[in-house]
Short mmCIF file of C-alpha atoms in Angstrom, two decimals:
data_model
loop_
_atom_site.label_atom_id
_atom_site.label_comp_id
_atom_site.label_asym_id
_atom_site.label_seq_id
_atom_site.Cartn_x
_atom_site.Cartn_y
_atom_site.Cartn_z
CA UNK T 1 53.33 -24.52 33.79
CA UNK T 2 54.51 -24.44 37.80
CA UNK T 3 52.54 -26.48 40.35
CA UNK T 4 50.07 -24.41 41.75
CA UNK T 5 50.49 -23.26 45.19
CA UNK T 6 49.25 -25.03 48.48
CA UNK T 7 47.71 -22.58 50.94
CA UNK T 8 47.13 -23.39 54.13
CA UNK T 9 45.47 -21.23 56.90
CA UNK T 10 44.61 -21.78 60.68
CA UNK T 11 43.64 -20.02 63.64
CA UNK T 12 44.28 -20.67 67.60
CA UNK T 13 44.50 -19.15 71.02
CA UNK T 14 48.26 -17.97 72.05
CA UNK T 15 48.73 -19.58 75.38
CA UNK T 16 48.64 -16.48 78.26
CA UNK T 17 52.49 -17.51 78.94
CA UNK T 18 53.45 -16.60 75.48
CA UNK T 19 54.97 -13.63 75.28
CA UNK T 20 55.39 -10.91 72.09
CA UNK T 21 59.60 -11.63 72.68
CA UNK T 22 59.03 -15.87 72.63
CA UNK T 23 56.67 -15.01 69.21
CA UNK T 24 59.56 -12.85 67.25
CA UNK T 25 62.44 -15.02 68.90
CA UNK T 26 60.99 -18.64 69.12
CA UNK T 27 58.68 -18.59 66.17
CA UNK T 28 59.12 -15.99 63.80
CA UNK T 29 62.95 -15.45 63.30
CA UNK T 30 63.50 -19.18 63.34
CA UNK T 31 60.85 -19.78 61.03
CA UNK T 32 62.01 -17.60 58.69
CA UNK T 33 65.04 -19.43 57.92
CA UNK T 34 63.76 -22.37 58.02
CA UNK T 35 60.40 -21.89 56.16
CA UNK T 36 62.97 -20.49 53.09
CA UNK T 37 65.24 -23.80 53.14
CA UNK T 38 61.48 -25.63 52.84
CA UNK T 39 60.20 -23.20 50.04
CA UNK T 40 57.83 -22.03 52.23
CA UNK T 41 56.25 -18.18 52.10
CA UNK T 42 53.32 -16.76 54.99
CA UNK T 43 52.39 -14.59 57.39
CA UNK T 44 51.47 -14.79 60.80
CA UNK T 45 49.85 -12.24 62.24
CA UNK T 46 48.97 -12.24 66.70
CA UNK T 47 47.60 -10.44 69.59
CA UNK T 48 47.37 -10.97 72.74
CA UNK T 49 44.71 -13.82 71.98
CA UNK T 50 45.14 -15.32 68.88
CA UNK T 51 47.55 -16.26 66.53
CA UNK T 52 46.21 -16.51 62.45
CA UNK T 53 48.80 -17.91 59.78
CA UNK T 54 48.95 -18.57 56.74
CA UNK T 55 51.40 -20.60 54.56
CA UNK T 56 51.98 -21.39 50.95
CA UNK T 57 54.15 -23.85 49.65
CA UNK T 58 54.37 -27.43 48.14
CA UNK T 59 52.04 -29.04 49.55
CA UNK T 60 54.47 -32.02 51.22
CA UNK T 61 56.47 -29.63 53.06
CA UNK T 62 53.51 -27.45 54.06
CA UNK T 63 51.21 -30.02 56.03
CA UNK T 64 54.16 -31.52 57.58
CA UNK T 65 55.04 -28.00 58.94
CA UNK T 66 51.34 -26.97 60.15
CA UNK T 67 51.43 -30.62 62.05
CA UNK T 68 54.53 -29.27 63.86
CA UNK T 69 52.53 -26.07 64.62
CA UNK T 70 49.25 -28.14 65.90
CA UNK T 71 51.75 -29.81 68.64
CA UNK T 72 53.54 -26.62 69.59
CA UNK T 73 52.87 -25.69 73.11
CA UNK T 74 52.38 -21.65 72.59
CA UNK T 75 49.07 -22.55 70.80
CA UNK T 76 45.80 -23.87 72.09
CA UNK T 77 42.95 -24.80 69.57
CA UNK T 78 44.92 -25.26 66.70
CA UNK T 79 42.12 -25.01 63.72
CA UNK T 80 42.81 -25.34 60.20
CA UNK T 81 39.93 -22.84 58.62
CA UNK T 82 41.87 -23.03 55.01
CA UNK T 83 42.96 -25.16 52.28
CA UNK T 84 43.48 -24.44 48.78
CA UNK T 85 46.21 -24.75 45.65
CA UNK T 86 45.96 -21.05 44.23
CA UNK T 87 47.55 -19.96 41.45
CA UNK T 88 50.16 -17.66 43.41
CA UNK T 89 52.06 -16.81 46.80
CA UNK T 90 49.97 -13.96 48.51
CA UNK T 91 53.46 -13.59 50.68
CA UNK T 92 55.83 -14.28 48.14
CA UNK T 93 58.94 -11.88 49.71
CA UNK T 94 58.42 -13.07 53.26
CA UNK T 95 59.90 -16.44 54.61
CA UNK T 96 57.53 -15.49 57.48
CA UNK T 97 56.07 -12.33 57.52
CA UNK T 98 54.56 -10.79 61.47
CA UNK T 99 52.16 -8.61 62.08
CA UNK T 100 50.97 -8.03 65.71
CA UNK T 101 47.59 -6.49 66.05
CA UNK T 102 49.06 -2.87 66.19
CA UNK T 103 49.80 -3.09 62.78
CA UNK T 104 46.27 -4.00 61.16
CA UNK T 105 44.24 -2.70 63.21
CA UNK T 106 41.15 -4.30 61.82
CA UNK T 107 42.72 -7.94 62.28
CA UNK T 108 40.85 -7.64 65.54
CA UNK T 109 37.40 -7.68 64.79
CA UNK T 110 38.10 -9.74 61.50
CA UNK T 111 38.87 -12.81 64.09
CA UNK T 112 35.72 -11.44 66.13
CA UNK T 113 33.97 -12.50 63.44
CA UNK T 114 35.81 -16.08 63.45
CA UNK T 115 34.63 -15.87 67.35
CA UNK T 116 30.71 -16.80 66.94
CA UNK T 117 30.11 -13.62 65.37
CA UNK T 118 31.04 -11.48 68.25
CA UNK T 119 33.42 -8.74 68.55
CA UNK T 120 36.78 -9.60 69.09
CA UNK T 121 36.69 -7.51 72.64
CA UNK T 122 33.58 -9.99 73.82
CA UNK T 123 34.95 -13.62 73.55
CA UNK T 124 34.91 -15.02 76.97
CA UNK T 125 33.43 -18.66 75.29
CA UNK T 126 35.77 -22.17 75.46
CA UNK T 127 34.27 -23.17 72.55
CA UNK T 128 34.80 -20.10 70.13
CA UNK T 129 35.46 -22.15 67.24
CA UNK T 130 32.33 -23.81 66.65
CA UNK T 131 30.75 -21.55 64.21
CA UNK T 132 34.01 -21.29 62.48
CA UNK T 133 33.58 -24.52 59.13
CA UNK T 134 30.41 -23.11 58.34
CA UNK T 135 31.75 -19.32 58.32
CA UNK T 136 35.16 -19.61 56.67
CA UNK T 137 34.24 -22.33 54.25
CA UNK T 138 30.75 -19.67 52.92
CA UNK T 139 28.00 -22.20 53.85
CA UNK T 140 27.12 -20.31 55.91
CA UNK T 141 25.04 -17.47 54.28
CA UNK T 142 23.64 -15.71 56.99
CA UNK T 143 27.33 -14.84 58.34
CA UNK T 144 27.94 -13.24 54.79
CA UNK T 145 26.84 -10.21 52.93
CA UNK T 146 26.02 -11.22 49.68
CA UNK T 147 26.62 -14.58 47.66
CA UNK T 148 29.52 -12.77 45.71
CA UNK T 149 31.18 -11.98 49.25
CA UNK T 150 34.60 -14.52 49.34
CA UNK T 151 34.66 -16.63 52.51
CA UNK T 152 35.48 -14.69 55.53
CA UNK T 153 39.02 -17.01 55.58
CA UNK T 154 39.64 -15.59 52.19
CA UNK T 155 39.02 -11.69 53.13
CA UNK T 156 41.54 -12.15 56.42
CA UNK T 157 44.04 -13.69 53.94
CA UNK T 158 43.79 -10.45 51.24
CA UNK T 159 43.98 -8.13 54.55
CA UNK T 160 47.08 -9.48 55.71
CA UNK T 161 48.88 -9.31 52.21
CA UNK T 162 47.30 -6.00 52.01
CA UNK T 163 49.32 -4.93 55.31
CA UNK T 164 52.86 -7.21 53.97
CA UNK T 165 52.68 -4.98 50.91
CA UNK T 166 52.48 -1.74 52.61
CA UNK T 167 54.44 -2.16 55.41
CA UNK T 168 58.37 -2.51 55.61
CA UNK T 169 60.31 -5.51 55.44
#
């Protein structure tokens, strides 16, 4: 039997200076070598707001990475939403797999709902996050649809492998 998988997710604010080039030249492309040599598999997918990632991995090289990521200085509010040993890599062929907002186009109001509930197109708050333990983690009922509904962490997670399965490598 193989150790189970660490998953780890988080969301932030991409700092206004960032821009789309820094993200594919000073995150992604180095990340993907590196994140290989680690044995590390995710996706990150980014707008002109946000940045959402996920990675999967042992769990000693993953949490040493995502404390990297907290102190890097493209992203504001680092805020882990997401942590769980599954039973497999949901981004298995990717060493770091992007996505920008024109790709999945219903990323948007997915992190709307991160954002107090509101529409992705609304969030003018400084503290967006606050809603967001209660939300991700499903103790939060009235921010669900039924009790069978996964966390709303979960359902961003399975739309972003959705989109690394059905769009090129």
């Amino acid at each position: 039997m193989s150790d189970p998988i660490f998953q780890l997710a988080y969301l932030s604010k991409r700092h206004e200076h960032v821009t789309d080039e820094d993200i594919v030249d000073g995150i992604v492309l180095p990340a993907i070598t590196k994140n290989r040599d680690l044995g590390i598999t995710g996706c990150l997918w980014f707008d002109e707001k946000y940045f959402f990632q996920v990675l999967e991995g042992a769990k000693d090289a993953v949490e040493p990475l995502f404390e990297v990521i907290r102190e890097d200085h493209r992203h504001a509010s680092v805020t882990h939403i997401l942590t769980e040993d599954t039973g497999e890599r949901r981004f298995e062929r990717f060493g770091m797999r992007a996505i920008s907002s024109d790709a999945a186009r219903s990323m948007p109001e997915l992190i709307g709902l991160f954002v107090e509930g509101k529409s992705h197109e609304e969030d003018t708050s400084t503290n967006w996050w606050s809603p967001l333990a209660r939300i991700v983690m499903g103790s939060d009922r009235s921010k669900t649809r039924s009790d069978q509904e996964p966390p709303l962490a979960r359902r961003v997670i399975d739309e972003l492998a959705g989109w690394s399965d059905i769009t090129p490598v």
